[in-house]
Short mmCIF file of C-alpha atoms in Angstrom, two decimals:
data_model
loop_
_atom_site.label_atom_id
_atom_site.label_comp_id
_atom_site.label_asym_id
_atom_site.label_seq_id
_atom_site.Cartn_x
_atom_site.Cartn_y
_atom_site.Cartn_z
CA MET A 1 180.74 -20.71 45.41
CA GLU A 2 181.92 -22.59 42.39
CA ASN A 3 179.84 -24.52 39.86
CA VAL A 4 176.47 -23.73 41.39
CA SER A 5 173.34 -24.17 39.32
CA MET A 6 171.63 -20.78 39.04
CA TYR A 7 167.89 -21.45 39.38
CA CYS A 8 168.71 -24.95 38.06
CA GLU A 9 169.22 -23.38 34.62
CA THR A 10 172.85 -22.45 34.08
CA THR A 11 176.07 -23.13 35.94
CA ALA A 12 178.16 -20.27 37.27
CA ASP A 13 180.34 -19.18 40.14
CA LEU A 14 179.06 -16.78 42.76
CA VAL A 15 181.64 -14.44 44.23
CA LEU A 16 180.29 -12.64 47.31
CA ALA A 17 182.19 -9.62 48.54
CA GLY A 18 181.25 -6.40 50.29
CA GLY A 19 177.70 -7.60 50.84
CA VAL A 20 176.93 -7.93 47.15
CA ILE A 21 177.37 -10.44 44.35
CA ALA A 22 180.68 -9.19 43.06
CA SER A 23 181.15 -11.53 40.10
CA LEU A 24 179.86 -14.66 38.41
CA SER A 25 183.34 -15.98 37.73
CA ALA A 26 185.65 -17.58 40.27
CA ALA A 27 188.55 -16.05 38.35
CA ASP A 28 187.53 -12.71 39.88
CA ALA A 29 187.64 -13.97 43.47
CA PRO A 30 190.15 -12.10 45.60
CA ALA A 31 193.25 -13.85 46.87
CA GLY A 32 192.56 -15.92 49.96
CA ALA A 33 188.83 -16.05 49.31
CA VAL A 34 186.96 -18.93 50.90
CA ARG A 35 185.84 -21.37 48.22
CA ILE A 36 182.78 -23.62 48.36
CA ASP A 37 182.20 -26.42 45.91
CA GLY A 38 178.62 -25.88 44.77
CA SER A 39 178.43 -28.82 42.40
CA GLY A 40 174.93 -30.26 42.44
CA LEU A 41 173.52 -27.34 44.42
CA VAL A 42 170.87 -24.87 43.25
CA ALA A 43 171.36 -21.19 44.03
CA LEU A 44 168.26 -19.11 44.66
CA PRO A 45 167.71 -15.56 45.90
CA GLY A 46 167.43 -15.78 49.69
CA LEU A 47 163.95 -16.92 50.74
CA VAL A 48 161.49 -14.43 52.24
CA ASP A 49 158.59 -15.44 54.49
CA LEU A 50 155.65 -13.06 54.63
CA HIS A 51 153.96 -14.91 57.49
CA THR A 52 155.94 -15.94 60.58
CA HIS A 53 155.02 -15.98 64.26
CA LEU A 54 158.05 -15.23 66.44
CA ARG A 55 156.04 -14.88 69.70
CA GLU A 56 158.41 -12.28 71.21
CA PRO A 57 157.48 -10.21 73.14
CA GLY A 58 155.32 -12.13 75.55
CA ARG A 59 155.53 -15.83 74.70
CA GLU A 60 159.24 -16.46 74.79
CA ASP A 61 158.47 -19.93 76.15
CA ALA A 62 157.23 -20.79 72.64
CA GLU A 63 159.72 -18.87 70.51
CA THR A 64 162.08 -15.94 70.67
CA ILE A 65 163.29 -13.71 67.90
CA ALA A 66 166.68 -15.41 68.26
CA THR A 67 165.40 -19.00 68.04
CA GLY A 68 162.91 -18.15 65.31
CA SER A 69 165.61 -16.40 63.32
CA ARG A 70 167.87 -19.43 63.67
CA SER A 71 165.07 -21.68 62.48
CA ALA A 72 164.40 -19.38 59.53
CA ALA A 73 168.05 -19.30 58.47
CA THR A 74 168.20 -23.10 58.73
CA GLY A 75 165.23 -23.27 56.38
CA GLY A 76 166.93 -21.02 53.84
CA PHE A 77 165.24 -17.73 54.74
CA VAL A 78 166.98 -14.38 54.85
CA ALA A 79 163.95 -12.31 55.87
CA VAL A 80 160.72 -12.92 57.77
CA HIS A 81 157.66 -10.86 58.55
CA ALA A 82 156.80 -11.27 62.22
CA MET A 83 153.06 -11.33 62.90
CA ALA A 84 151.50 -8.88 65.33
CA ASN A 85 149.74 -11.24 67.76
CA THR A 86 152.37 -10.87 70.46
CA THR A 87 151.95 -9.76 74.07
CA PRO A 88 151.70 -6.83 74.04
CA THR A 89 150.21 -6.69 70.58
CA ALA A 90 152.35 -5.04 67.91
CA ASP A 91 149.92 -2.16 67.48
CA THR A 92 152.17 0.78 68.37
CA ALA A 93 155.41 2.24 67.07
CA GLY A 94 157.10 1.26 70.31
CA VAL A 95 156.38 -2.45 70.01
CA VAL A 96 157.23 -2.78 66.32
CA GLU A 97 160.50 -0.92 66.91
CA GLN A 98 161.26 -3.34 69.74
CA VAL A 99 160.78 -6.33 67.42
CA TRP A 100 162.71 -4.69 64.62
CA SER A 101 165.62 -3.76 66.89
CA ARG A 102 165.84 -7.22 68.42
CA GLY A 103 165.88 -8.73 64.95
CA ARG A 104 168.82 -6.52 64.01
CA GLU A 105 170.66 -7.49 67.19
CA VAL A 106 170.26 -11.19 66.41
CA GLY A 107 171.28 -10.58 62.81
CA LEU A 108 170.46 -13.97 61.32
CA VAL A 109 167.55 -12.77 59.16
CA ASP A 110 165.97 -9.41 58.53
CA VAL A 111 162.91 -9.24 60.80
CA PHE A 112 160.15 -7.03 59.43
CA PRO A 113 157.40 -6.50 62.01
CA VAL A 114 153.79 -6.76 60.87
CA GLY A 115 151.60 -4.13 62.50
CA ALA A 116 148.17 -4.94 63.87
CA VAL A 117 145.24 -3.49 61.96
CA THR A 118 143.20 -2.92 65.11
CA VAL A 119 144.12 -2.08 68.69
CA GLY A 120 144.86 -5.26 70.59
CA LEU A 121 143.51 -7.27 67.62
CA GLY A 122 140.15 -6.31 69.07
CA GLY A 123 138.49 -5.55 65.76
CA THR A 124 136.87 -2.32 66.93
CA GLN A 125 139.43 0.50 66.58
CA LEU A 126 142.17 1.06 64.03
CA SER A 127 145.70 0.94 65.40
CA GLU A 128 148.40 3.59 65.05
CA MET A 129 149.10 2.52 61.50
CA ALA A 130 150.79 5.71 60.32
CA ALA A 131 152.99 5.84 63.42
CA MET A 132 154.16 2.29 62.76
CA ALA A 133 154.69 3.07 59.08
CA ASN A 134 156.80 6.11 59.97
CA SER A 135 158.74 4.37 62.75
CA ARG A 136 162.25 3.00 62.37
CA ALA A 137 160.60 -0.35 61.57
CA GLN A 138 158.95 1.19 58.47
CA VAL A 139 156.00 -1.20 58.70
CA ARG A 140 154.26 -1.86 55.40
CA VAL A 141 152.26 -5.02 56.15
CA PHE A 142 149.33 -4.86 58.57
CA SER A 143 147.35 -7.84 59.80
CA ASP A 144 145.26 -9.06 62.72
CA ASP A 145 146.32 -12.58 61.74
CA GLY A 146 144.80 -15.12 64.06
CA LYS A 147 141.70 -12.99 63.94
CA CYS A 148 139.70 -11.64 61.03
CA VAL A 149 139.01 -7.95 60.52
CA HIS A 150 135.34 -8.82 60.26
CA ASP A 151 133.80 -5.33 60.44
CA PRO A 152 133.43 -4.28 56.77
CA LEU A 153 133.61 -0.55 57.51
CA LEU A 154 136.75 -0.96 59.58
CA MET A 155 138.30 -3.05 56.82
CA ARG A 156 137.45 -0.36 54.29
CA ARG A 157 139.06 2.34 56.44
CA ALA A 158 142.19 0.21 56.90
CA LEU A 159 142.47 -0.31 53.14
CA GLU A 160 142.10 3.42 52.55
CA TYR A 161 144.66 4.23 55.23
CA VAL A 162 147.47 1.99 53.97
CA LYS A 163 147.23 3.60 50.54
CA THR A 164 148.80 6.74 51.95
CA PHE A 165 152.14 5.01 52.55
CA GLY A 166 152.09 2.09 50.12
CA GLY A 167 151.09 -0.51 52.67
CA VAL A 168 148.97 -3.61 52.40
CA VAL A 169 146.35 -5.22 54.62
CA ALA A 170 146.89 -8.97 55.03
CA GLN A 171 143.56 -10.50 55.92
CA HIS A 172 142.98 -13.63 58.00
CA ALA A 173 139.77 -14.60 56.21
CA GLN A 174 137.49 -16.22 58.75
CA ASP A 175 133.92 -15.23 59.43
CA PRO A 176 133.77 -15.46 63.23
CA ARG A 177 130.08 -16.35 63.45
CA LEU A 178 130.33 -19.16 60.93
CA THR A 179 133.28 -20.70 62.77
CA GLU A 180 132.19 -20.48 66.38
CA GLY A 181 133.58 -23.53 68.16
CA ALA A 182 135.09 -24.91 64.95
CA GLN A 183 137.75 -27.58 65.39
CA MET A 184 138.48 -28.79 61.85
CA ASN A 185 137.26 -28.69 58.26
CA GLU A 186 133.51 -29.14 57.95
CA GLY A 187 132.80 -32.29 55.99
CA LEU A 188 132.56 -36.03 56.10
CA VAL A 189 135.59 -36.47 58.37
CA SER A 190 134.39 -33.92 60.94
CA ALA A 191 130.99 -35.59 60.99
CA GLU A 192 132.53 -39.00 61.58
CA LEU A 193 134.86 -37.70 64.29
CA GLY A 194 132.19 -35.65 66.02
CA LEU A 195 134.19 -32.41 65.81
CA ALA A 196 132.63 -29.03 65.05
CA GLY A 197 133.25 -28.05 61.43
CA TRP A 198 134.93 -24.94 59.93
CA PRO A 199 133.03 -24.46 56.64
CA SER A 200 134.74 -23.31 53.46
CA VAL A 201 132.24 -20.51 53.05
CA ALA A 202 133.52 -18.86 56.23
CA GLU A 203 136.79 -18.18 54.38
CA GLU A 204 135.37 -17.56 50.94
CA SER A 205 132.72 -15.04 51.99
CA ILE A 206 135.31 -12.80 53.68
CA ILE A 207 137.66 -13.00 50.69
CA ALA A 208 134.84 -12.09 48.31
CA ARG A 209 133.92 -9.10 50.46
CA ASP A 210 137.49 -7.89 50.82
CA VAL A 211 138.48 -8.08 47.17
CA LEU A 212 135.38 -6.04 46.37
CA LEU A 213 136.33 -3.51 49.05
CA ALA A 214 139.91 -3.33 47.77
CA GLY A 215 138.65 -2.78 44.25
CA HIS A 216 136.22 -0.12 45.43
CA VAL A 217 138.85 1.99 47.22
CA GLY A 218 141.76 1.11 44.89
CA SER A 219 143.97 -0.36 47.56
CA ARG A 220 146.13 -3.47 48.00
CA VAL A 221 144.82 -6.47 49.91
CA HIS A 222 146.69 -9.69 50.61
CA ILE A 223 144.83 -12.85 51.59
CA CYS A 224 146.57 -15.02 54.14
CA HIS A 225 146.71 -18.83 54.02
CA LEU A 226 144.22 -19.80 51.32
CA SER A 227 142.82 -23.24 52.06
CA THR A 228 139.82 -23.91 49.80
CA ALA A 229 139.16 -24.44 46.11
CA GLY A 230 136.47 -21.76 46.26
CA SER A 231 138.98 -19.23 47.59
CA VAL A 232 141.24 -19.89 44.62
CA GLU A 233 138.35 -19.24 42.25
CA ILE A 234 137.51 -15.93 43.95
CA ILE A 235 141.12 -14.74 43.74
CA ARG A 236 141.22 -15.75 40.07
CA TRP A 237 138.00 -13.82 39.43
CA ALA A 238 139.28 -10.74 41.27
CA LYS A 239 142.56 -10.66 39.39
CA ALA A 240 140.72 -10.95 36.10
CA ARG A 241 138.82 -7.80 37.08
CA GLY A 242 142.09 -5.96 37.79
CA ILE A 243 141.72 -5.84 41.55
CA ASP A 244 145.07 -5.45 43.34
CA VAL A 245 144.91 -8.66 45.36
CA THR A 246 147.65 -11.14 46.25
CA ALA A 247 147.34 -14.43 48.07
CA GLU A 248 149.46 -17.00 49.83
CA VAL A 249 149.30 -20.74 50.46
CA MET A 250 151.00 -22.71 53.22
CA PRO A 251 153.12 -25.82 52.62
CA HIS A 252 150.89 -27.92 54.90
CA HIS A 253 147.84 -27.01 52.82
CA LEU A 254 149.70 -28.26 49.73
CA LEU A 255 150.43 -31.63 51.30
CA LEU A 256 147.94 -32.67 54.00
CA THR A 257 144.18 -33.23 54.08
CA ASP A 258 141.56 -33.42 56.81
CA GLU A 259 142.08 -37.19 56.83
CA SER A 260 145.11 -36.38 59.01
CA ALA A 261 142.75 -35.54 61.86
CA ARG A 262 141.48 -39.10 62.18
CA GLY A 263 144.05 -39.87 64.85
CA TYR A 264 143.01 -36.84 66.94
CA ASP A 265 146.67 -35.79 66.93
CA PRO A 266 146.67 -32.05 67.81
CA ARG A 267 149.81 -31.48 65.78
CA PHE A 268 147.50 -31.51 62.73
CA LYS A 269 145.20 -28.86 64.22
CA VAL A 270 145.72 -25.60 62.36
CA ASN A 271 143.81 -22.49 61.37
CA PRO A 272 142.52 -22.48 58.68
CA PRO A 273 142.10 -26.23 58.92
CA LEU A 274 143.42 -28.91 56.63
CA ARG A 275 140.85 -29.40 53.87
CA THR A 276 140.00 -32.08 51.32
CA GLN A 277 142.08 -33.55 48.50
CA ALA A 278 140.03 -31.53 46.01
CA ASP A 279 141.07 -28.36 47.87
CA VAL A 280 144.73 -29.46 47.88
CA ASP A 281 144.57 -30.08 44.13
CA ALA A 282 143.03 -26.64 43.53
CA LEU A 283 145.66 -24.92 45.68
CA ARG A 284 148.47 -26.63 43.79
CA ALA A 285 146.91 -25.65 40.47
CA GLY A 286 146.40 -22.08 41.66
CA LEU A 287 150.02 -21.77 42.72
CA ALA A 288 151.20 -23.28 39.44
CA ASP A 289 149.17 -20.92 37.24
CA GLY A 290 150.00 -17.79 39.26
CA THR A 291 146.58 -17.23 40.81
CA ILE A 292 148.23 -17.77 44.19
CA ASP A 293 151.24 -15.49 44.38
CA ILE A 294 153.42 -16.90 47.10
CA VAL A 295 154.17 -19.68 49.55
CA ALA A 296 154.42 -18.56 53.18
CA THR A 297 154.94 -20.71 56.26
CA ASP A 298 152.52 -19.55 59.00
CA HIS A 299 155.26 -20.82 61.35
CA ALA A 300 153.31 -21.04 64.61
CA PRO A 301 155.34 -22.38 67.53
CA HIS A 302 153.59 -23.63 70.66
CA PRO A 303 155.09 -25.12 73.83
CA ASP A 304 154.35 -28.74 74.63
CA GLU A 305 151.65 -27.94 77.18
CA ASP A 306 149.61 -26.17 74.49
CA LYS A 307 149.71 -29.17 72.15
CA ASP A 308 150.15 -32.20 74.38
CA CYS A 309 146.47 -32.40 75.26
CA GLU A 310 143.17 -33.50 73.78
CA TRP A 311 142.23 -32.13 70.34
CA GLY A 312 139.53 -29.76 71.55
CA ALA A 313 141.81 -28.05 74.07
CA ALA A 314 144.91 -27.84 71.87
CA ALA A 315 146.17 -24.62 70.31
CA MET A 316 145.99 -24.23 66.54
CA GLY A 317 149.14 -24.03 64.47
CA MET A 318 152.35 -25.80 63.54
CA ILE A 319 155.97 -24.84 62.97
CA GLY A 320 157.16 -24.78 59.38
CA LEU A 321 160.21 -22.65 58.62
CA GLU A 322 162.55 -25.62 58.24
CA THR A 323 160.22 -27.90 56.28
CA ALA A 324 158.73 -25.37 53.83
CA LEU A 325 161.30 -25.74 51.08
CA GLY A 326 161.24 -29.55 51.18
CA ILE A 327 157.44 -29.66 50.98
CA VAL A 328 157.42 -27.25 48.06
CA GLN A 329 159.92 -29.41 46.23
CA LYS A 330 157.92 -32.56 47.02
CA THR A 331 154.52 -31.18 46.01
CA MET A 332 155.36 -28.70 43.26
CA VAL A 333 158.87 -29.17 41.82
CA ASP A 334 159.14 -32.94 41.77
CA THR A 335 155.64 -33.14 40.28
CA GLY A 336 156.62 -30.79 37.46
CA ALA A 337 154.19 -28.06 38.50
CA LEU A 338 156.90 -25.51 39.29
CA SER A 339 160.49 -24.98 38.18
CA TRP A 340 163.21 -23.73 40.50
CA ARG A 341 162.88 -20.37 38.77
CA ASP A 342 159.24 -20.43 39.88
CA VAL A 343 160.28 -21.30 43.43
CA ALA A 344 162.46 -18.20 43.46
CA ARG A 345 159.42 -16.20 42.40
CA VAL A 346 156.94 -17.57 44.96
CA MET A 347 159.33 -17.86 47.92
CA SER A 348 161.59 -14.83 47.43
CA GLU A 349 160.84 -12.30 44.72
CA THR A 350 157.09 -11.86 45.10
CA PRO A 351 156.90 -11.99 48.92
CA ALA A 352 159.61 -9.32 49.02
CA ARG A 353 157.64 -7.22 46.55
CA ILE A 354 154.42 -7.54 48.54
CA GLY A 355 156.20 -6.64 51.77
CA ARG A 356 158.20 -3.80 50.17
CA ASP A 357 161.37 -5.44 51.47
CA SER A 358 164.22 -3.41 50.08
CA GLY A 359 167.25 -5.52 49.18
CA HIS A 360 165.40 -8.83 49.10
CA GLY A 361 163.94 -10.92 46.31
CA ARG A 362 166.52 -9.56 43.92
CA PRO A 363 167.96 -11.51 40.97
CA LEU A 364 171.22 -13.40 41.25
CA ALA A 365 173.25 -10.86 39.31
CA VAL A 366 176.40 -8.83 39.70
CA GLY A 367 175.87 -5.86 41.99
CA GLU A 368 172.79 -7.29 43.68
CA PRO A 369 172.66 -7.91 47.44
CA ALA A 370 174.39 -11.16 48.41
CA ASN A 371 171.27 -12.75 49.89
CA VAL A 372 171.52 -16.32 48.65
CA THR A 373 170.10 -19.73 49.51
CA LEU A 374 171.89 -22.86 48.37
CA VAL A 375 169.61 -25.88 47.99
CA ASP A 376 170.59 -29.52 47.66
CA PRO A 377 167.69 -30.87 45.56
CA SER A 378 169.02 -34.44 45.77
CA ALA A 379 168.88 -34.49 49.56
CA ALA A 380 166.50 -36.97 51.17
CA TRP A 381 166.03 -36.29 54.84
CA THR A 382 163.71 -37.35 57.61
CA VAL A 383 162.05 -34.59 59.62
CA ASP A 384 163.02 -34.68 63.28
CA PRO A 385 161.08 -32.05 65.25
CA ALA A 386 163.33 -32.60 68.26
CA GLY A 387 166.24 -31.36 66.20
CA THR A 388 164.66 -28.10 65.08
CA ALA A 389 166.29 -24.76 65.81
CA SER A 390 162.89 -23.47 66.89
CA ARG A 391 162.14 -23.38 70.61
CA SER A 392 159.00 -25.42 69.91
CA ASN A 393 158.67 -28.73 68.13
CA ASN A 394 154.98 -28.86 67.18
CA SER A 395 155.50 -30.19 63.68
CA PRO A 396 153.17 -32.80 62.16
CA PHE A 397 155.91 -33.92 59.79
CA GLY A 398 158.06 -35.86 62.24
CA GLY A 399 159.31 -39.07 60.63
CA ILE A 400 158.26 -37.97 57.14
CA GLN A 401 160.97 -38.06 54.48
CA LEU A 402 161.29 -34.91 52.40
CA PRO A 403 163.45 -34.05 49.38
CA GLY A 404 165.50 -30.92 49.09
CA ARG A 405 167.09 -28.93 51.85
CA ALA A 406 168.75 -25.57 52.32
CA VAL A 407 172.42 -26.35 52.91
CA ALA A 408 173.69 -22.78 53.14
CA THR A 409 172.12 -19.37 53.67
CA PHE A 410 173.87 -16.04 53.20
CA LEU A 411 172.58 -12.68 54.39
CA ARG A 412 174.44 -9.81 52.73
CA GLY A 413 177.31 -12.22 52.10
CA ALA A 414 177.58 -13.50 55.69
CA PRO A 415 176.77 -17.18 56.28
CA THR A 416 173.83 -17.53 58.65
CA HIS A 417 173.40 -21.26 58.11
CA LEU A 418 175.85 -23.86 56.90
CA ASP A 419 175.15 -27.55 57.02
CA ALA A 420 177.64 -30.02 58.38
CA ARG A 421 179.69 -30.42 55.22
CA PHE A 422 180.54 -26.71 55.19
CA ALA A 423 180.66 -26.22 58.94
CA GLU A 424 183.34 -28.85 59.23
CA ASN A 425 185.36 -27.12 56.57
CA ARG A 426 185.14 -23.84 58.46
CA HIS A 427 186.99 -25.37 61.39
CA GLU A 428 189.71 -26.34 58.98
CA GLY A 429 190.00 -22.80 57.76
CA ALA A 430 188.14 -23.17 54.49
CA PRO A 431 184.73 -21.43 54.33
CA ALA A 432 184.41 -18.41 56.61
#
């Protein structure tokens, strides 16, 4: 790749060979090497998503590991963490090894299974965490995502347990009693629409409890999908006290508000719900100042029958692997809140560090793994859910124009996604 902009800072050539970055000078490229003109493109370490739902096993009608991996590669990702709420639940060594093995067979991204904290996500009995950690999948992230580990004693035991193998508990912060029947953010819009509200305190109270528990036992806790201004303040407070907490925000929570629900369009129904503009502003500020560590997608595919219905009956969640980068550019880069170097940190380096993903989130330097995402920051494209690589198309962004797009993704030097300009060249014998 010649004349690429490294992190949008300096221009260099990237020579990929033997699965690593072999040189930063095209003069060192071997004879016959495929050459790509990278002028105007930004090179980043391959993106890593700490929060993906691949649905396999059990809901292959919504997504498979193959289709989800293709969608991830199209979005610029080289690794994803597959959440445990599958059928059967990923709460045993056998299931996580099945997911891990299928990911290797597909080979488009590295699939790291997330192990369930509790058996069947039931919230009453710890799962076989050590067995999953010691399996071939080497699980290091544990979560009941979709459900909260609401029992404080069970949460404490989980935090103590993961310490023994360097794991982390990723909490879906939602007090179940405070959100019974909740359909959207509790506030003026929910009152006007007549929909049951999901109050901010249901998220914030669990986060406050869990950071205190993590501090008490000296363990790592990661908070999934922050959505409120109060949550950002609690994370900021906890970090100031030295508690080992990390947190993530989703692209849709950086862009959309609960005003989106006014049309009763279930594509905007998500958990945690879309909040207010004040919450969006706080999340953006928290990501910019480092309080929030990473951007993750919460890619949640659903078949049409689970979304093409009235709001109250619709499933929660939206797909997001292919729109994440564009939304981050729109909300954070183009507004001056983040640089492309920062994007590498929040979408590659830090998620890989939290997940203990060997070989990912590494700098673009000679000798490092050739996991690279090429971004065209000047691209302006209109989201077309029907054209997604995902098996599902439940995106609320259809028809919205976004900037920035991943035009090429390389996993250990092998192209896993090439947009049309490069794909056409391949047929002519250029890029391979």
